[in-house]
mmCIF file of C-alpha atoms in Angstrom:
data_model
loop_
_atom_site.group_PDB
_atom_site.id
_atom_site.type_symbol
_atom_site.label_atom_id
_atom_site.label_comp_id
_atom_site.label_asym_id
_atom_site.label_seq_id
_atom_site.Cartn_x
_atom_site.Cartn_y
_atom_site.Cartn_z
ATOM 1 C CA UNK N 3 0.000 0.000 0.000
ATOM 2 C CA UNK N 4 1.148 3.194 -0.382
ATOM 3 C CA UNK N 5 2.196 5.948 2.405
ATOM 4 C CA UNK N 6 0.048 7.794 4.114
ATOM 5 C CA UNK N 7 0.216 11.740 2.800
ATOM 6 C CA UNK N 8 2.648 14.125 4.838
ATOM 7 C CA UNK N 9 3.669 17.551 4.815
ATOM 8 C CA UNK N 10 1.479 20.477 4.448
ATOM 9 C CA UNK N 11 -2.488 19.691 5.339
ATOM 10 C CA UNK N 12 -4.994 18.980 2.429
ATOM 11 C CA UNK N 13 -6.749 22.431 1.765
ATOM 12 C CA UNK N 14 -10.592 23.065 3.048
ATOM 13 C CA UNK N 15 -12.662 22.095 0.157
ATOM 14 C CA UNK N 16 -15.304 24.640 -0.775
ATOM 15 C CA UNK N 17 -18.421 24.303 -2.563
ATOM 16 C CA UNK N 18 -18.267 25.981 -5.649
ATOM 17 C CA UNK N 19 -20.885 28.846 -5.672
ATOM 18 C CA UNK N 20 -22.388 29.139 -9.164
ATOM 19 C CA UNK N 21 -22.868 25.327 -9.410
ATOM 20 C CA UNK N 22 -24.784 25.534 -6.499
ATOM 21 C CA UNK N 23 -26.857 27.987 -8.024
ATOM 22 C CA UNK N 24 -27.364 26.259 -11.294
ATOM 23 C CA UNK N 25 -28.200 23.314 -9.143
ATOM 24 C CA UNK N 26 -31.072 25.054 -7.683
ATOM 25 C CA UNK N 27 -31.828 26.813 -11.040
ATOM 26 C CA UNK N 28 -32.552 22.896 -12.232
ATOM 27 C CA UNK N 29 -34.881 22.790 -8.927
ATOM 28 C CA UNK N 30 -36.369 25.453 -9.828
ATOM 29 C CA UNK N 31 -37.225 24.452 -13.517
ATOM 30 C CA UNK N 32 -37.774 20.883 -12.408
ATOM 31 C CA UNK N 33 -40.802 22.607 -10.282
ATOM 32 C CA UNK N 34 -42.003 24.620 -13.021
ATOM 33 C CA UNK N 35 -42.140 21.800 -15.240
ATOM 34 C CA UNK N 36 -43.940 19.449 -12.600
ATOM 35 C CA UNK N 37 -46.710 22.548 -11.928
ATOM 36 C CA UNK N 38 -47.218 23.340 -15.650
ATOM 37 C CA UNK N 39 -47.135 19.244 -16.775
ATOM 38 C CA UNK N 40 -49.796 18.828 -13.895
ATOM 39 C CA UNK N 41 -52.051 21.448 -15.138
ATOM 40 C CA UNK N 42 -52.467 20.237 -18.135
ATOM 41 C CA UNK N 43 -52.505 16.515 -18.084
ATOM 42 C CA UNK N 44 -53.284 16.387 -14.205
ATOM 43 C CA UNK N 45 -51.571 12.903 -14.385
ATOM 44 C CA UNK N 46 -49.209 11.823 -11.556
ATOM 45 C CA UNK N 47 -47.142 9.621 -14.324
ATOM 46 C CA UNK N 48 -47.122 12.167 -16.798
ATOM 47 C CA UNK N 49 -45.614 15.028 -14.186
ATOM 48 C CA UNK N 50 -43.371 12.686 -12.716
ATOM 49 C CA UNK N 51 -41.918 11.500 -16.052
ATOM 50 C CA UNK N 52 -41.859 15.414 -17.583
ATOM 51 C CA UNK N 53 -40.000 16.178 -13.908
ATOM 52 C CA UNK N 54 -37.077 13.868 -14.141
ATOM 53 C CA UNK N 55 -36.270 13.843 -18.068
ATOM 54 C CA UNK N 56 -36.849 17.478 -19.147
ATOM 55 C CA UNK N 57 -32.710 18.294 -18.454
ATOM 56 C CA UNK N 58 -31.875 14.924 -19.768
ATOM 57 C CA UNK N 59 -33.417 15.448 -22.477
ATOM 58 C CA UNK N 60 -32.848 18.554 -23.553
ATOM 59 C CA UNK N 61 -28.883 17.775 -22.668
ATOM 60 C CA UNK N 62 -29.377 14.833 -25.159
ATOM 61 C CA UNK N 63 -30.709 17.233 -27.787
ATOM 62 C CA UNK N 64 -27.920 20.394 -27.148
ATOM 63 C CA UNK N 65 -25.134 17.387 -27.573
ATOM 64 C CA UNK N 66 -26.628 16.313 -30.738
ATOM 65 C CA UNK N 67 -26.475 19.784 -32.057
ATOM 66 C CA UNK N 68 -22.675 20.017 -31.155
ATOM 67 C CA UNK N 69 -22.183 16.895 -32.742
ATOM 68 C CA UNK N 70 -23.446 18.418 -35.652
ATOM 69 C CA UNK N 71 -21.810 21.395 -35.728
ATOM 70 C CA UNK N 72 -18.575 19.551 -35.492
ATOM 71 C CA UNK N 73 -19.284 17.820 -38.377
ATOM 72 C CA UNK N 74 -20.168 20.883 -40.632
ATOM 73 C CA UNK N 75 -17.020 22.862 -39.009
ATOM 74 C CA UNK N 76 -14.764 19.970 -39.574
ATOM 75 C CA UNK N 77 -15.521 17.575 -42.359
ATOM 76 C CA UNK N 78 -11.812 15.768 -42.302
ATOM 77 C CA UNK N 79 -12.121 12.380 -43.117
ATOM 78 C CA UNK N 80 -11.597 10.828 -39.306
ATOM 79 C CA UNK N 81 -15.331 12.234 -38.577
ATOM 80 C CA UNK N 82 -17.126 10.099 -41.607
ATOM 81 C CA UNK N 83 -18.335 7.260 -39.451
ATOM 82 C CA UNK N 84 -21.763 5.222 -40.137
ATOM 83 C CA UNK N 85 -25.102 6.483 -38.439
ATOM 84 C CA UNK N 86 -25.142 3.693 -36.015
ATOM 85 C CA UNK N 87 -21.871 4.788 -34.806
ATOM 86 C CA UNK N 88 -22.221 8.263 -34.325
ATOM 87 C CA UNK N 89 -25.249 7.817 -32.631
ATOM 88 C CA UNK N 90 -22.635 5.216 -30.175
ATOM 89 C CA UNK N 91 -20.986 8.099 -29.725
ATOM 90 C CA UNK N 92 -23.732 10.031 -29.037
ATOM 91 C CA UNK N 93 -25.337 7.725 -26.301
ATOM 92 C CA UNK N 94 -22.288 7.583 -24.723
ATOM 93 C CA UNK N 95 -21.598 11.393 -24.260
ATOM 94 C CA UNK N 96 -24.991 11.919 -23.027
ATOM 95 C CA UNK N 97 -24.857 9.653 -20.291
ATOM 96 C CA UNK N 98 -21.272 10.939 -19.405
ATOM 97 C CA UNK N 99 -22.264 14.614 -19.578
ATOM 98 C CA UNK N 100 -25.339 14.442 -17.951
ATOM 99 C CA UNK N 101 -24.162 12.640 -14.979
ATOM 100 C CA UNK N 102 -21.002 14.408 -14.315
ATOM 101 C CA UNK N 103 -22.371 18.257 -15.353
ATOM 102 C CA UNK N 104 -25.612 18.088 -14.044
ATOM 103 C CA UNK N 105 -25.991 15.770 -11.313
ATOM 104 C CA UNK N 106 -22.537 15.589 -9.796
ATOM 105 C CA UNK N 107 -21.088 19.447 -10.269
ATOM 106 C CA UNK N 108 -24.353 21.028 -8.862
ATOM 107 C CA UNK N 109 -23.740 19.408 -5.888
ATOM 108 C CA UNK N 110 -20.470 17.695 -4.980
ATOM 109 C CA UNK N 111 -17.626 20.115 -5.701
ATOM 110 C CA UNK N 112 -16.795 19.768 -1.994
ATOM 111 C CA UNK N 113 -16.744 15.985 -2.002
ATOM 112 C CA UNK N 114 -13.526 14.775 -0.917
ATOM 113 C CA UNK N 115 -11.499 12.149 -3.706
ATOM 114 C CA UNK N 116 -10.810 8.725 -3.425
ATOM 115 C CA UNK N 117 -7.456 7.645 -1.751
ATOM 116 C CA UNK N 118 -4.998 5.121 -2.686
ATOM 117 C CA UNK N 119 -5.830 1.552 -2.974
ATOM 118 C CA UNK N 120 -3.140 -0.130 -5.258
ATOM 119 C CA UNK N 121 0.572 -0.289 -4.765
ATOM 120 C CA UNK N 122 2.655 2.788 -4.202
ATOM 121 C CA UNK N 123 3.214 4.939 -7.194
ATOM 122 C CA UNK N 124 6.366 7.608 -7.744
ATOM 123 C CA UNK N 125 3.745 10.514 -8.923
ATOM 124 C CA UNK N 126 0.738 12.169 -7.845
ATOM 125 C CA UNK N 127 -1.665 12.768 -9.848
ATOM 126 C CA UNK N 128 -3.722 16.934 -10.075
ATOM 127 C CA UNK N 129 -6.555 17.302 -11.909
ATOM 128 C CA UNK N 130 -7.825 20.313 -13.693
ATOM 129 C CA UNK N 131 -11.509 20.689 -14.755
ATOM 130 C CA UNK N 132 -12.525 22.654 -18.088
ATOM 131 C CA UNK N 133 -14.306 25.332 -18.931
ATOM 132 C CA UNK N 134 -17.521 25.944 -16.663
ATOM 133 C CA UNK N 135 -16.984 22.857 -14.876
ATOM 134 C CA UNK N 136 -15.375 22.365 -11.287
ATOM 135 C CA UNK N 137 -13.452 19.603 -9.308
ATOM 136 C CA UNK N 138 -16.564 17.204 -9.161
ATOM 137 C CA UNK N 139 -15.698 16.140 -12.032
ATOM 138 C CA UNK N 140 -13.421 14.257 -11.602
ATOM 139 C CA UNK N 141 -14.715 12.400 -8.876
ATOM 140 C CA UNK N 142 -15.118 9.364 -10.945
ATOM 141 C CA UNK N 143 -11.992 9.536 -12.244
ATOM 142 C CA UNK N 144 -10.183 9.629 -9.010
ATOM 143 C CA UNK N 145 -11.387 6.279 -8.102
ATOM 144 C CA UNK N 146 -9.442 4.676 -10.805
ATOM 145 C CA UNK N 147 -6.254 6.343 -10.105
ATOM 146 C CA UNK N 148 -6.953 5.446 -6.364
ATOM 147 C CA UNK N 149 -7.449 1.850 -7.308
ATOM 148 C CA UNK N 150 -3.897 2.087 -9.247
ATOM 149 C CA UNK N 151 -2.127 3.582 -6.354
ATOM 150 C CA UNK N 152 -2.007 7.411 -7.242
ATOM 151 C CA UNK N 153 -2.284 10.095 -4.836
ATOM 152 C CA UNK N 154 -4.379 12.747 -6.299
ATOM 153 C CA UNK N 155 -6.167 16.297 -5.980
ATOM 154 C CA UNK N 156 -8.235 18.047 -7.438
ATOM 155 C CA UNK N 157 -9.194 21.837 -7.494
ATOM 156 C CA UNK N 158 -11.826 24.226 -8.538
ATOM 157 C CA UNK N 159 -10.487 27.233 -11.172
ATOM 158 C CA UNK N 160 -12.194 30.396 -10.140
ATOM 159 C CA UNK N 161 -14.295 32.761 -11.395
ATOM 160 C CA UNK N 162 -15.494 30.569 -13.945
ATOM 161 C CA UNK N 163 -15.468 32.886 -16.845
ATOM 162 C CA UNK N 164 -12.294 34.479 -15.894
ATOM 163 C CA UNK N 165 -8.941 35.183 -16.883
ATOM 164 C CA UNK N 166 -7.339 31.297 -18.111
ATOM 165 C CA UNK N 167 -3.409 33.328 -17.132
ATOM 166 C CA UNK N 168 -5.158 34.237 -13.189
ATOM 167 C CA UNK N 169 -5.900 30.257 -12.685
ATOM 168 C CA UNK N 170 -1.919 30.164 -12.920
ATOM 169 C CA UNK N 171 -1.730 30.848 -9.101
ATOM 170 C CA UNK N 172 -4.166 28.900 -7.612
ATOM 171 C CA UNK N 173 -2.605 25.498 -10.001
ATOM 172 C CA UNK N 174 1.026 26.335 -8.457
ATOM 173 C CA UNK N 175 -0.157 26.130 -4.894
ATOM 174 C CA UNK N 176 -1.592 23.492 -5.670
ATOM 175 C CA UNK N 177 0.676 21.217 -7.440
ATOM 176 C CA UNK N 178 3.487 22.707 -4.354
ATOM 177 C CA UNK N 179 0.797 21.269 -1.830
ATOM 178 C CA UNK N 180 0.400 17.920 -3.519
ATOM 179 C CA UNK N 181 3.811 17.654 -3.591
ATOM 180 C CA UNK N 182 4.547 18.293 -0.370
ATOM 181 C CA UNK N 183 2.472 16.163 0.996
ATOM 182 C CA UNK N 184 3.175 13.229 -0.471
ATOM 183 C CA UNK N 185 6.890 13.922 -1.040
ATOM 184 C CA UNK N 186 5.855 13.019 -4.441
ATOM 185 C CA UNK N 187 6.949 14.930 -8.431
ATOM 186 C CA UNK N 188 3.407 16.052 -9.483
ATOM 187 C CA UNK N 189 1.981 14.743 -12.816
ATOM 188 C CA UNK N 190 -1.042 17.163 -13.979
ATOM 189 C CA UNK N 191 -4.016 15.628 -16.271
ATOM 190 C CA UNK N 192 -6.111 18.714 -17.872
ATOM 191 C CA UNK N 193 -9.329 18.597 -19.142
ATOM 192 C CA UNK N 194 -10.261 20.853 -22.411
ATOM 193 C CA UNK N 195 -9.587 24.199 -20.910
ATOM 194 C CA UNK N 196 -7.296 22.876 -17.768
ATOM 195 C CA UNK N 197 -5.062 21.577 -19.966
ATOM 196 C CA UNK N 198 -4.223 24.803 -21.364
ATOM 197 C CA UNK N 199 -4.554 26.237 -18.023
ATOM 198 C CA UNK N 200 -1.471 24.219 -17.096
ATOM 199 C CA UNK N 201 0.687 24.912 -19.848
ATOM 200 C CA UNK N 202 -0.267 28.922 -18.763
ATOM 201 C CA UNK N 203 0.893 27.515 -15.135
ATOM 202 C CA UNK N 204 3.989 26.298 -16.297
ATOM 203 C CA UNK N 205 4.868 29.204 -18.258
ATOM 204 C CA UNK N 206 4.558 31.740 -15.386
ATOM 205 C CA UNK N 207 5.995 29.015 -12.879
ATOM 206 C CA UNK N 208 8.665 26.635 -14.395
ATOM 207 C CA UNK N 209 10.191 25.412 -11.364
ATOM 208 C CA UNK N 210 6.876 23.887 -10.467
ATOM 209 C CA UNK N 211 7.555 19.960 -8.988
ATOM 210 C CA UNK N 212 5.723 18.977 -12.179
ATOM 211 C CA UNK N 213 7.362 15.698 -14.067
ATOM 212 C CA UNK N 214 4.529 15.772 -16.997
ATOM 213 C CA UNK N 215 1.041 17.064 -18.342
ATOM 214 C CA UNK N 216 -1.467 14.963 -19.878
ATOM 215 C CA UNK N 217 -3.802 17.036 -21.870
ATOM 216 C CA UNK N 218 -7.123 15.629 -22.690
ATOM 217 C CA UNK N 219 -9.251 17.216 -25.634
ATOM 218 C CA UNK N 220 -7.570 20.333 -25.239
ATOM 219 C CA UNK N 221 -7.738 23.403 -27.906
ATOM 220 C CA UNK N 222 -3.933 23.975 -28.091
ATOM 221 C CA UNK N 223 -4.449 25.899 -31.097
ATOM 222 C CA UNK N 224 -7.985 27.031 -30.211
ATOM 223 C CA UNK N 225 -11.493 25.401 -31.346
ATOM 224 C CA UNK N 226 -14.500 27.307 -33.335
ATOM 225 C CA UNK N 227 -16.621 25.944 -30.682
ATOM 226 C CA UNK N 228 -15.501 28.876 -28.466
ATOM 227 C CA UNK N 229 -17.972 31.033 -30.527
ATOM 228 C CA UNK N 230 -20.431 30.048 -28.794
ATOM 229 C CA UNK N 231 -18.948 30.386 -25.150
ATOM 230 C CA UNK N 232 -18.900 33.563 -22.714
ATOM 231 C CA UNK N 233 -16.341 34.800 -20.862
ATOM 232 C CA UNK N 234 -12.804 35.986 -21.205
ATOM 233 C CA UNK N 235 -11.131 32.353 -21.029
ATOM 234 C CA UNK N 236 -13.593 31.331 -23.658
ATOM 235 C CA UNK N 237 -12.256 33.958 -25.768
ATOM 236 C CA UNK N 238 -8.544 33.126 -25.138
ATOM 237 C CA UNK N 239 -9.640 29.651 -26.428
ATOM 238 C CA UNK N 240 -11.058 30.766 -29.849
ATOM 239 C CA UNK N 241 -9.421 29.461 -32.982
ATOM 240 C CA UNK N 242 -6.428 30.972 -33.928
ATOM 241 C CA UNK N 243 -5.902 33.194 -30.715
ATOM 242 C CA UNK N 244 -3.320 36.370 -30.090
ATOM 243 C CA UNK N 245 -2.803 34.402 -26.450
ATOM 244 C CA UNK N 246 -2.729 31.021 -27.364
ATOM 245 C CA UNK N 247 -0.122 31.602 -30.053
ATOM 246 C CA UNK N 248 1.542 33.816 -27.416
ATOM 247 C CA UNK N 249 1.855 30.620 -25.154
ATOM 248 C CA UNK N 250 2.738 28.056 -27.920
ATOM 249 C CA UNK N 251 5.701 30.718 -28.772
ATOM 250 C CA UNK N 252 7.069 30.866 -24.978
ATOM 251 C CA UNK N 253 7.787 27.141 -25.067
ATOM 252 C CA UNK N 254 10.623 24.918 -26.154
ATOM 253 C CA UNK N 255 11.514 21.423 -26.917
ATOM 254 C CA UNK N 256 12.033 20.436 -23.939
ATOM 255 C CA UNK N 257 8.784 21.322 -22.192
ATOM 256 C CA UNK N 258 6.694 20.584 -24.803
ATOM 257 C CA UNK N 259 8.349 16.760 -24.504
ATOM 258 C CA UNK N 260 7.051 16.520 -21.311
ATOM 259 C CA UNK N 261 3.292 16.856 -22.731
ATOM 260 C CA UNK N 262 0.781 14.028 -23.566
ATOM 261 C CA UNK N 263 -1.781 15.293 -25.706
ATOM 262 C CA UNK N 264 -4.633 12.680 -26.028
ATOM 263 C CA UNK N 265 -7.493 13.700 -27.964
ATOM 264 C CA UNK N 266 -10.592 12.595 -29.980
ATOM 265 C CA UNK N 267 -10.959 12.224 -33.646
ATOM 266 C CA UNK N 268 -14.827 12.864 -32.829
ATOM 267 C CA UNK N 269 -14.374 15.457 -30.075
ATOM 268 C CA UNK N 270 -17.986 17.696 -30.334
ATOM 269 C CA UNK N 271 -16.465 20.367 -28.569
ATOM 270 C CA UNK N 272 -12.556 20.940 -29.853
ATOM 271 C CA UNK N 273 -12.643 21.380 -33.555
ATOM 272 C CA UNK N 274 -11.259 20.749 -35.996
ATOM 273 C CA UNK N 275 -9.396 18.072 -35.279
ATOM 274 C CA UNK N 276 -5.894 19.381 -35.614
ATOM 275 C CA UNK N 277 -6.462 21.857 -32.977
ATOM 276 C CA UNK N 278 -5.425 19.256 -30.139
ATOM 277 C CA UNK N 279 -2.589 18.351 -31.812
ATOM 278 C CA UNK N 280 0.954 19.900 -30.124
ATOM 279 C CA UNK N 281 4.002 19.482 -32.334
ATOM 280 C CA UNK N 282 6.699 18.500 -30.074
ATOM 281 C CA UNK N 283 4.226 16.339 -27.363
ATOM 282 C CA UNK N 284 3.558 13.192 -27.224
ATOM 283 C CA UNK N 285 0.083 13.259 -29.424
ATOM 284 C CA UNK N 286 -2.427 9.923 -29.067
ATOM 285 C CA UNK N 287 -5.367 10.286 -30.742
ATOM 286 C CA UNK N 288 -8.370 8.346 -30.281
ATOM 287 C CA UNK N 289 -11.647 7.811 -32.204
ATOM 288 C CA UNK N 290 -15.342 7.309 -30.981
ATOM 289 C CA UNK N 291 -15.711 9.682 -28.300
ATOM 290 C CA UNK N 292 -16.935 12.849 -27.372
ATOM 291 C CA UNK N 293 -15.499 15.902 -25.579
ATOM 292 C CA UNK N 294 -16.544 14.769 -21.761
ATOM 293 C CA UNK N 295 -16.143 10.956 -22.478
ATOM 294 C CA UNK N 296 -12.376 11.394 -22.512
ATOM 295 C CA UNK N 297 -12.592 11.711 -19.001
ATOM 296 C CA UNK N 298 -14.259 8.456 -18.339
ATOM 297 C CA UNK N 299 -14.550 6.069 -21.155
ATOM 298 C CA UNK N 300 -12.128 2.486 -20.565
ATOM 299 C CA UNK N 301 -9.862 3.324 -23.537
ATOM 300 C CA UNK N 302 -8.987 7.184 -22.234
ATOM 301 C CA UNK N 303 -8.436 5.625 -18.849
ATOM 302 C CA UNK N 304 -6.220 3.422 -20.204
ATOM 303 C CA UNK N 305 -3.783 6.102 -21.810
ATOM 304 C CA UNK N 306 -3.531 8.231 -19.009
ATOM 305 C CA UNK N 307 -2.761 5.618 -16.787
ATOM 306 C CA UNK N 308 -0.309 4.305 -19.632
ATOM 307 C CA UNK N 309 1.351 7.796 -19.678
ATOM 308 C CA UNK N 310 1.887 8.320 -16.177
ATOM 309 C CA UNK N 311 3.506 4.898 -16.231
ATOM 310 C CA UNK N 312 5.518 5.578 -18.922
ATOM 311 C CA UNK N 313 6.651 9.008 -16.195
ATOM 312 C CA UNK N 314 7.179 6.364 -13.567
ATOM 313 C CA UNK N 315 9.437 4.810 -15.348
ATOM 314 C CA UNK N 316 11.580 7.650 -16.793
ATOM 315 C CA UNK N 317 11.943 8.689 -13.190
ATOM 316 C CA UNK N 318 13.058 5.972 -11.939
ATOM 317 C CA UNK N 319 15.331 5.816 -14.828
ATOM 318 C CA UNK N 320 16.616 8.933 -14.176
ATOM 319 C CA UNK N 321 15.561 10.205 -17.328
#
């Protein structure tokens, strides 16, 4: 088994505050619904059903749209996939989404991660959420790295529509805090948007106890999706951006050989394609998944906990 943490004490987890309110926003609609659906049907079945799948559904039905606007703003080859496929893909992106943005964000950003089961690793592991997300999701996720041995943290990068260069702080305490108590090097895994908010991290901080990034379906180079976002970081993450050509210009060889960049040939949020790929990194691509299913689907799994073997062994190698 591996060691118990030492060092500095595990920072007070807080709730994150507008989750909280769009989880009572879905109350709130979820009551609407039920009073309107009773009114006019005045059927117990009928409101209950209407209730519990109107954000489901209408989840289901804003994924397909992305899907489809992925497909119109990137027609490369890797995308042409029969019907009964993409609608795999589909399926499987709407049960991911759904349960990790609107069931477990709303209300367990404060919920503490799993711990080590498995034999002792050399790295611990700190996750970074994406854009409007927080550290609930990656609540899942922690349970597998806990079952392989890996320390791990996770953090919430605030305000949510900010500034991606002003999460740079917040990521440096808290890959120094990881690493101090565990006496471990610090491997980070990004989501989308926290992958970029690490390489910003690194940039401003390179002495940072950080052995490796592993990116997952992050815009390195920007994605047409951001069109449709708000907020400053959303902007900083358009296609072809001033700041992220700014941050693919401060780095070298070297750093950029101690990047991972896996990534989806089907990703209904980061497109096109080529976007996620970082010359220099180590790029793995993948095919038949969506944006949030990189995070939880067996074959994604499988790479990152492939990579961060691969940066056990390099250590221990000396390399």
């Amino acid at each position: 088994m591996s060691p118990p943490p030492t060092g500095s004490p595990r920072p007070v987890l807080r709730a994150s505050r507008p989750h909280l309110i769009y989880g009572g926003l879905e109350i709130g609609l979820s009551i609407i619904v039920a009073i309107a659906t009773w009114s006019a049907w005045q059927s117990p079945w009928t409101t209950f059903l209407w209730t519990v799948l109107w954000l489901p559904v209408s989840h289901a039905i804003g994924l397909a749209a992305g899907f489809v606007m992925a497909a119109h703003g990137d027609p490369t080859p890797e995308r042409r996939t029969p019907a009964a496929t993409n609608v795999a893909i589909w399926a499987y992106e709407c049960a991911a989404s759904i349960l990790l943005l609107d069931l477990y964000q709303p209300w367990f950003s404060a919920a503490p991660l799993a711990t080590p089961r498995g034999p002792a690793r050399p790295v611990a592991v700190l996750l970074l959420h994406g854009y409007g997300c927080n550290r609930a999701f990656w609540l899942r996720f922690s349970h597998h790295l806990a079952d392989a041995g890996y320390h791990c943290d996770a953090i919430n990068l605030a305000p949510v529509f900010g500034d991606i260069d002003d999460y740079a702080e917040t990521i440096a305490n808290a890959a120094r805090g990881l690493a101090e108590r565990t006496r471990l090097p610090v491997v980070i895994v990004g989501h989308s948007m926290g992958g970029i908010a690490a390489r910003a991290c690194l940039r401003r901080y390179p002495t940072l106890p950080v052995a490796h990034t592993i990116t997952l379906g992050s815009p390195h180079f920007g994605t047409l999706h951001a069109r449709h976002g708000i907020g400053l970081n959303v902007r900083q993450m358009s296609l072809g951006s001033d700041w992220l050509v700014a941050l693919a210009s401060s780095e070298n060889d070297a750093q950029r050989a101690r990047i991972t960049s896996i990534y989806t040939a089907h990703d209904n949020v980061v497109y096109p394609v080529r976007t996620s790929i970082l010359p220099g990194a180590h790029n793995l691509a993948l095919d038949g998944l969506g944006h949030v299913s990189l995070s939880t689907h067996p074959r994604s799994r499988a790479l990152v906990l492939e990579t961060l073997e691969r940066v056990a062994q390099g250590l221990r190698g000396g390399i």
